[in-house]
């Protein structure tokens, strides 16, 4: 049984679902409903070639406690009703920890895909979700060596940990040829691709205003394309933030997986606070500037094309200039980010006894 809830879960679950389907295993997809807008959820199932979820818990938005509690209450009934050999949870969103906690209490085995990542910043809700999920899981699949080290340090027994690589890259490798830019925008010429949704960047009015003003200034020399997350759109609307020149600073609704992948590939630079995009740009060799003080994906900085910018808007501007001048590191693809991570997961699961 695969648990998905928020946008970054879908491309990971799709990769594992596909390999297990080829092996003929009975699978159920449960959507918690954490993300519910069609362009945050439905479009991904279509594009990723994954069946619609059989169950949707329809929990929607709320405070962290409300969202987590509602998922737990509704999910408990689902697992009780269906004898399940293994529940797969993905990443670090509220749906991940809520499902893992329900399973642990019911004695249903749980596998965590993307285990072991740590930002060491407990003000991030995702860090709490990662720490707890990894304590609860029976099988832990890590994307990189640092994940194994973090888990060992936290006392997770080595027999539960498997370094398999990055399942999100499996989906990227499979669909790269199908990637196409959104028809609504001109994707020729140079541009920066921007995403922003972390509470630490968008919830504080002053911070968001300062970031937005920097994008306005940057857009005079490099066109900006910015698909806006619903959370960010609400905050921008409340603060009356609008692009002065919509041809240079293009604000879009959230876009599908294939459209976003095509834009990443063509971008001169990607500016983001996402986790997954740090990884995708590293794989694609596109410079990435991350608007955070830390990352749970250090391999993208050590080996890849990513640099941490924090909220230092001067550093953001000088880094963009460096990239435009062709002075950015080239980066390397981390080990096991090869499109076959899900197959390694399937091998472990079969040997484990599903
Ligand atoms: C969640 C994840 C985050 C992940 C992100 C990807 C947690 C703690 N956070 O953050 O790790 O990077 O998804 O997008 O699980 N909203 C809509 N429509 C939707 C979904 C959300 O309008 O379909 C709005 C609502 O106002 C909601 C807000 O966005 O309150 C935040 O949604 P939520 O699921 O709480 O967290 P994200 O910020 O999306």
Coordinates of C-alpha atoms and ligand atoms in Angstrom, one line a residue:
X1 CA 0.0 0.0 0.0
X2 CA 1.5 3.3 -1.1
X3 CA 0.7 6.5 0.8
X4 CA 0.8 9.7 -1.1
X5 CA -0.5 13.1 -0.1
X6 CA 1.5 16.1 -1.3
X7 CA 3.0 17.0 -4.7
X8 CA 6.6 15.7 -4.1
X9 CA 5.3 12.3 -3.1
X10 CA 3.7 11.5 -6.5
X11 CA 6.9 11.2 -8.7
X12 CA 8.5 9.0 -6.0
X13 CA 5.6 6.6 -5.5
X14 CA 5.1 6.4 -9.3
X15 CA 8.6 4.9 -9.7
X16 CA 8.2 2.3 -7.1
X17 CA 4.6 1.5 -8.1
X18 CA 5.7 0.8 -11.7
X19 CA 8.4 -1.7 -10.8
X20 CA 6.2 -3.6 -8.3
X21 CA 3.4 -3.7 -10.9
X22 CA 5.7 -5.3 -13.4
X23 CA 6.4 -7.9 -10.8
X24 CA 2.7 -8.6 -10.4
X25 CA 2.3 -7.5 -6.8
X26 CA -1.2 -6.4 -5.6
X27 CA -0.9 -2.7 -4.8
X28 CA -3.2 0.0 -3.4
X29 CA -2.6 3.7 -3.7
X30 CA -4.0 5.8 -0.8
X31 CA -4.1 9.6 -1.3
X32 CA -4.5 11.5 2.0
X33 CA -5.9 14.6 0.2
X34 CA -3.2 16.8 1.7
X35 CA -2.9 18.4 -1.7
X36 CA -6.2 18.7 -3.5
X37 CA -6.1 21.4 -6.2
X38 CA -6.2 19.6 -9.6
X39 CA -2.9 21.3 -10.6
X40 CA -1.2 20.1 -7.3
X41 CA -2.5 16.5 -7.6
X42 CA -4.6 15.1 -10.5
X43 CA -2.3 16.3 -13.3
X44 CA 0.6 14.2 -11.8
X45 CA -1.3 11.0 -11.9
X46 CA -2.1 11.5 -15.6
X47 CA 1.4 12.5 -16.5
X48 CA 3.2 9.9 -14.4
X49 CA 1.1 7.0 -15.7
X50 CA 0.1 5.9 -12.2
X51 CA -3.5 4.7 -11.5
X52 CA -5.9 7.1 -9.7
X53 CA -5.8 6.4 -5.9
X54 CA -8.3 3.7 -4.9
X55 CA -8.8 5.6 -1.6
X56 CA -8.8 9.3 -1.0
X57 CA -8.9 10.4 2.7
X58 CA -9.8 14.0 1.6
X59 CA -8.2 15.6 4.6
X60 CA -7.4 19.0 2.9
X61 CA -5.6 21.8 4.6
X62 CA -5.4 22.7 8.3
X63 CA -2.9 23.3 11.0
X64 CA -0.2 20.6 11.3
X65 CA -2.0 19.0 14.2
X66 CA -5.4 19.0 12.4
X67 CA -4.0 17.6 9.2
X68 CA -1.8 14.9 10.9
X69 CA -4.6 13.9 13.2
X70 CA -7.2 13.7 10.5
X71 CA -5.0 11.6 8.3
X72 CA -4.3 9.2 11.2
X73 CA -8.0 8.8 12.1
X74 CA -9.1 8.1 8.5
X75 CA -6.1 6.1 7.5
X76 CA -6.4 3.8 10.6
X77 CA -9.8 2.6 9.3
X78 CA -8.3 1.9 5.8
X79 CA -5.5 -0.3 7.1
X80 CA -7.8 -2.0 9.6
X81 CA -10.1 -2.9 6.7
X82 CA -7.4 -4.2 4.4
X83 CA -4.8 -6.7 5.6
X84 CA -1.6 -5.2 4.3
X85 CA 1.9 -6.8 4.1
X86 CA 3.8 -3.5 3.7
X87 CA 2.9 0.2 3.7
X88 CA 5.3 2.4 1.7
X89 CA 5.6 6.1 2.8
X90 CA 7.6 8.7 0.9
X91 CA 9.6 11.8 1.7
X92 CA 8.9 14.1 4.6
X93 CA 5.4 15.6 4.4
X94 CA 2.7 15.4 7.1
X95 CA 1.1 12.5 5.3
X96 CA 4.3 10.5 5.6
X97 CA 4.6 10.7 9.4
X98 CA 0.9 10.3 10.0
X99 CA 0.7 7.1 8.1
X100 CA 3.9 5.7 9.6
X101 CA 2.6 6.3 13.1
X102 CA -0.7 4.6 12.4
X103 CA 1.1 1.5 11.0
X104 CA 3.5 1.4 13.9
X105 CA 0.7 1.3 16.4
X106 CA -1.2 -1.4 14.5
X107 CA 1.9 -3.5 13.9
X108 CA 1.8 -3.1 10.1
X109 CA 5.3 -3.0 8.6
X110 CA 6.3 0.3 7.1
X111 CA 9.0 1.1 4.5
X112 CA 10.3 4.7 4.3
X113 CA 11.5 5.8 0.8
X114 CA 13.9 8.7 1.1
X115 CA 15.0 7.9 4.6
X116 CA 17.9 9.4 6.5
X117 CA 17.9 12.9 5.1
X118 CA 18.6 15.6 7.8
X119 CA 18.7 19.4 7.7
X120 CA 19.5 19.4 11.5
X121 CA 17.0 22.3 11.6
X122 CA 14.0 21.4 13.8
X123 CA 12.2 24.6 13.0
X124 CA 11.3 22.9 9.7
X125 CA 8.2 20.8 10.0
X126 CA 9.7 18.3 7.5
X127 CA 12.7 17.6 9.8
X128 CA 10.3 16.5 12.6
X129 CA 8.5 14.3 10.1
X130 CA 11.8 12.7 8.9
X131 CA 13.1 12.0 12.4
X132 CA 9.9 10.4 13.6
X133 CA 9.2 8.4 10.4
X134 CA 12.7 6.9 10.5
X135 CA 12.3 5.8 14.1
X136 CA 9.0 4.1 13.2
X137 CA 10.0 2.4 9.9
X138 CA 10.9 -1.2 9.5
X139 CA 12.7 -0.8 6.2
X140 CA 14.6 2.4 5.4
X141 CA 15.6 3.2 1.8
X142 CA 18.2 6.0 1.6
X143 CA 19.1 8.0 -1.5
X144 CA 22.7 8.7 -0.5
X145 CA 25.5 7.7 1.9
X146 CA 24.8 10.7 4.3
X147 CA 21.4 9.2 4.9
X148 CA 23.0 6.0 6.2
X149 CA 25.4 7.9 8.4
X150 CA 22.5 10.0 9.9
X151 CA 20.5 6.9 10.7
X152 CA 23.4 5.0 12.3
X153 CA 24.0 8.1 14.5
X154 CA 20.4 8.0 15.6
X155 CA 20.7 4.3 16.6
X156 CA 18.7 2.8 13.7
X157 CA 19.9 -0.8 13.3
X158 CA 22.0 -1.4 10.1
X159 CA 19.9 -4.4 9.1
X160 CA 17.0 -2.1 8.3
X161 CA 18.9 0.4 6.2
X162 CA 19.3 0.0 2.4
X163 CA 21.2 2.5 0.2
X164 CA 19.2 2.3 -3.0
X165 CA 19.7 5.7 -4.6
X166 CA 17.1 8.3 -5.7
X167 CA 13.7 7.1 -6.8
X168 CA 12.7 10.6 -8.0
X169 CA 15.5 10.4 -10.5
X170 CA 14.0 7.1 -11.8
X171 CA 10.9 9.0 -12.8
X172 CA 12.9 11.9 -14.3
X173 CA 15.0 9.5 -16.4
X174 CA 11.9 7.7 -17.6
X175 CA 10.0 10.9 -18.6
X176 CA 12.7 13.3 -19.7
X177 CA 12.0 12.6 -23.4
X178 CA 8.3 13.5 -22.9
X179 CA 9.0 16.8 -21.1
X180 CA 7.5 19.8 -22.9
X181 CA 7.2 23.4 -21.8
X182 CA 3.8 24.9 -21.0
X183 CA 2.2 26.1 -24.2
X184 CA 1.1 29.3 -22.5
X185 CA 4.6 30.7 -22.3
X186 CA 7.6 31.4 -24.5
X187 CA 10.4 29.2 -23.3
X188 CA 12.9 30.3 -25.9
X189 CA 15.7 32.6 -24.8
X190 CA 17.4 32.8 -21.4
X191 CA 15.4 32.7 -18.2
X192 CA 15.6 31.9 -14.5
X193 CA 13.0 29.4 -13.1
X194 CA 11.8 30.2 -9.6
X195 CA 9.8 28.2 -7.0
X196 CA 9.1 29.3 -3.4
X197 CA 6.8 27.8 -0.8
X198 CA 8.6 27.2 2.5
X199 CA 6.9 28.9 5.5
X200 CA 10.3 30.4 6.4
X201 CA 10.3 32.3 3.1
X202 CA 6.7 33.1 2.4
X203 CA 4.9 33.4 5.8
X204 CA 6.8 36.4 7.0
X205 CA 5.7 39.6 5.2
X206 CA 9.0 41.4 5.3
X207 CA 11.0 38.4 4.1
X208 CA 8.6 37.7 1.2
X209 CA 8.6 41.4 0.2
X210 CA 12.4 41.5 0.1
X211 CA 12.6 38.3 -1.9
X212 CA 10.0 39.6 -4.4
X213 CA 11.7 42.9 -4.8
X214 CA 15.0 41.1 -5.6
X215 CA 13.2 39.0 -8.2
X216 CA 11.8 42.3 -9.7
X217 CA 15.3 43.7 -9.9
X218 CA 16.8 40.5 -11.3
X219 CA 14.1 40.3 -14.0
X220 CA 15.5 43.4 -15.7
X221 CA 18.5 41.4 -16.8
X222 CA 17.2 37.9 -16.8
X223 CA 13.6 36.9 -17.5
X224 CA 12.0 35.1 -14.6
X225 CA 9.4 32.3 -14.8
X226 CA 7.7 31.6 -11.5
X227 CA 4.9 28.9 -11.1
X228 CA 3.4 30.0 -7.8
X229 CA 2.4 27.5 -5.1
X230 CA -1.0 28.1 -3.6
X231 CA 0.4 28.9 -0.2
X232 CA 2.7 31.6 -1.8
X233 CA -0.1 32.9 -4.0
X234 CA -2.3 33.6 -1.0
X235 CA 0.5 35.4 0.8
X236 CA 1.3 37.5 -2.3
X237 CA -2.3 38.4 -2.7
X238 CA -2.6 39.4 1.0
X239 CA 0.5 41.7 0.6
X240 CA -0.6 43.1 -2.8
X241 CA 2.6 41.8 -4.5
X242 CA 2.2 41.8 -8.3
X243 CA 4.8 41.7 -11.1
X244 CA 5.5 45.2 -12.6
X245 CA 6.4 43.9 -16.0
X246 CA 4.6 40.5 -16.6
X247 CA 6.7 39.9 -19.7
X248 CA 10.0 39.9 -17.7
X249 CA 8.6 38.5 -14.5
X250 CA 6.1 35.8 -15.4
X251 CA 3.9 34.5 -12.6
X252 CA 2.1 31.2 -13.5
X253 CA -0.3 28.8 -11.8
X254 CA 1.4 25.6 -10.6
X255 CA 2.3 23.5 -13.7
X256 CA 2.5 19.8 -14.3
X257 CA 5.5 17.5 -13.9
X258 CA 6.4 17.3 -17.6
X259 CA 6.1 21.1 -18.1
X260 CA 8.2 21.8 -15.1
X261 CA 10.9 19.3 -16.1
X262 CA 11.1 20.9 -19.5
X263 CA 11.6 24.4 -18.0
X264 CA 14.2 23.1 -15.6
X265 CA 16.2 21.6 -18.4
X266 CA 16.1 24.9 -20.4
X267 CA 16.7 27.3 -17.5
X268 CA 19.9 29.3 -17.1
X269 CA 19.5 29.0 -13.3
X270 CA 16.9 27.6 -11.0
X271 CA 16.1 29.6 -7.8
X272 CA 14.2 27.5 -5.2
X273 CA 13.5 26.5 -1.7
X274 CA 12.2 23.0 -2.7
X275 CA 14.0 19.8 -1.7
X276 CA 13.4 17.7 -4.8
X277 CA 14.3 20.5 -7.2
X278 CA 17.8 20.7 -5.6
X279 CA 18.1 17.0 -6.7
X280 CA 16.6 17.3 -10.2
X281 CA 18.9 20.3 -11.1
X282 CA 21.9 18.4 -9.9
X283 CA 21.0 15.5 -12.1
X284 CA 20.3 17.8 -15.1
X285 CA 23.5 19.8 -14.5
X286 CA 21.6 23.1 -14.2
X287 CA 22.8 25.7 -11.6
X288 CA 20.6 25.8 -8.5
X289 CA 20.4 28.6 -5.9
X290 CA 18.6 27.4 -2.8
X291 CA 17.0 30.1 -0.7
X292 CA 17.5 28.3 2.6
X293 CA 20.2 28.3 5.3
X294 CA 20.6 24.5 5.3
X295 CA 19.7 21.5 3.2
X296 CA 18.9 17.9 4.0
X297 CA 20.4 17.1 0.6
X298 CA 24.1 18.1 1.1
X299 CA 25.2 15.8 -1.7
X300 CA 23.6 18.4 -4.2
X301 CA 26.0 21.0 -2.8
X302 CA 29.1 18.7 -2.4
X303 CA 28.8 17.0 -5.7
X304 CA 26.1 18.8 -7.6
X305 CA 25.3 22.2 -9.0
X306 CA 23.5 23.5 -5.9
X307 CA 24.6 26.4 -3.5
X308 CA 22.9 27.6 -0.4
X309 CA 22.0 31.3 -0.5
X310 CA 19.9 31.6 2.7
X311 CA 18.0 34.9 2.6
X312 CA 21.1 36.9 1.5
X313 CA 19.7 38.8 -1.5
X314 CA 23.1 40.3 -2.4
X315 CA 24.6 36.8 -2.6
X316 CA 21.6 35.8 -4.8
X317 CA 22.3 38.6 -7.2
X318 CA 26.1 38.0 -7.4
X319 CA 25.5 34.2 -7.8
X320 CA 23.2 34.8 -10.7
X321 CA 25.8 37.1 -12.3
X322 CA 28.5 34.4 -11.9
X323 CA 26.2 31.9 -13.5
X324 CA 25.5 34.2 -16.4
X325 CA 29.2 34.8 -16.8
X326 CA 29.7 31.0 -17.1
X327 CA 31.6 30.7 -13.8
X328 CA 29.5 28.1 -12.1
X329 CA 30.6 24.6 -11.0
X330 CA 29.7 21.9 -13.4
X331 CA 28.7 19.3 -10.8
X332 CA 28.5 15.5 -10.9
X333 CA 25.6 13.1 -10.6
X334 CA 25.7 11.3 -7.2
X335 CA 26.2 7.6 -7.0
X336 CA 23.1 5.4 -7.6
X337 CA 21.1 8.3 -9.1
X338 CA 20.9 6.2 -12.2
X339 CA 17.2 5.5 -12.9
X340 CA 17.2 2.1 -11.2
X341 CA 16.6 2.9 -7.5
X342 CA 13.1 1.4 -7.5
X343 CA 14.4 -1.8 -8.9
X344 CA 16.8 -2.0 -5.9
X345 CA 13.8 -1.3 -3.6
X346 CA 11.8 -4.1 -5.2
X347 CA 14.7 -6.6 -4.7
X348 CA 14.9 -5.8 -1.0
X349 CA 11.1 -6.0 -0.6
X350 CA 10.9 -9.4 -2.3
X351 CA 13.8 -10.7 -0.3
X352 CA 12.2 -9.3 2.9
X353 CA 9.1 -11.3 2.2
X354 CA 6.2 -9.5 0.6
Ligands
LIG1 C1 3.8 20.5 1.8 C2 4.9 19.8 2.6 C3 6.2 20.3 2.0 C4 6.4 20.1 0.6 C5 5.2 20.8 -0.1 C6 5.2 20.7 -1.6 C7 4.4 19.3 4.9 C8 4.7 19.7 6.3 N1 4.8 20.2 4.0 O1 3.9 21.9 2.1 O2 7.3 19.6 2.7 O3 7.6 20.7 0.1 O4 4.0 20.3 0.4 O5 4.2 21.4 -2.2 O6 3.8 18.3 4.7 N2 -3.0 24.6 -0.7 C9 -4.0 24.7 -1.6 N3 -4.2 23.7 -2.5 C10 -3.5 22.5 -2.4 C11 -2.6 22.3 -1.3 C12 -2.3 23.4 -0.5 O7 -4.5 25.8 -1.8 O8 -3.8 21.6 -3.2 C13 -2.7 25.7 0.2 C14 -3.6 25.8 1.5 O9 -3.8 27.1 1.8 C15 -2.7 25.2 2.5 C16 -1.3 25.6 2.1 O10 -1.4 25.6 0.7 O11 -3.0 25.6 3.8 C17 -0.2 24.7 2.6 O12 -0.5 23.4 2.2 P1 0.1 22.2 3.1 O13 -0.2 20.9 2.5 O14 -0.2 22.4 4.5 O15 1.7 22.4 3.0 P2 2.6 22.9 1.8 O16 3.1 24.2 2.1 O17 2.0 22.6 0.5

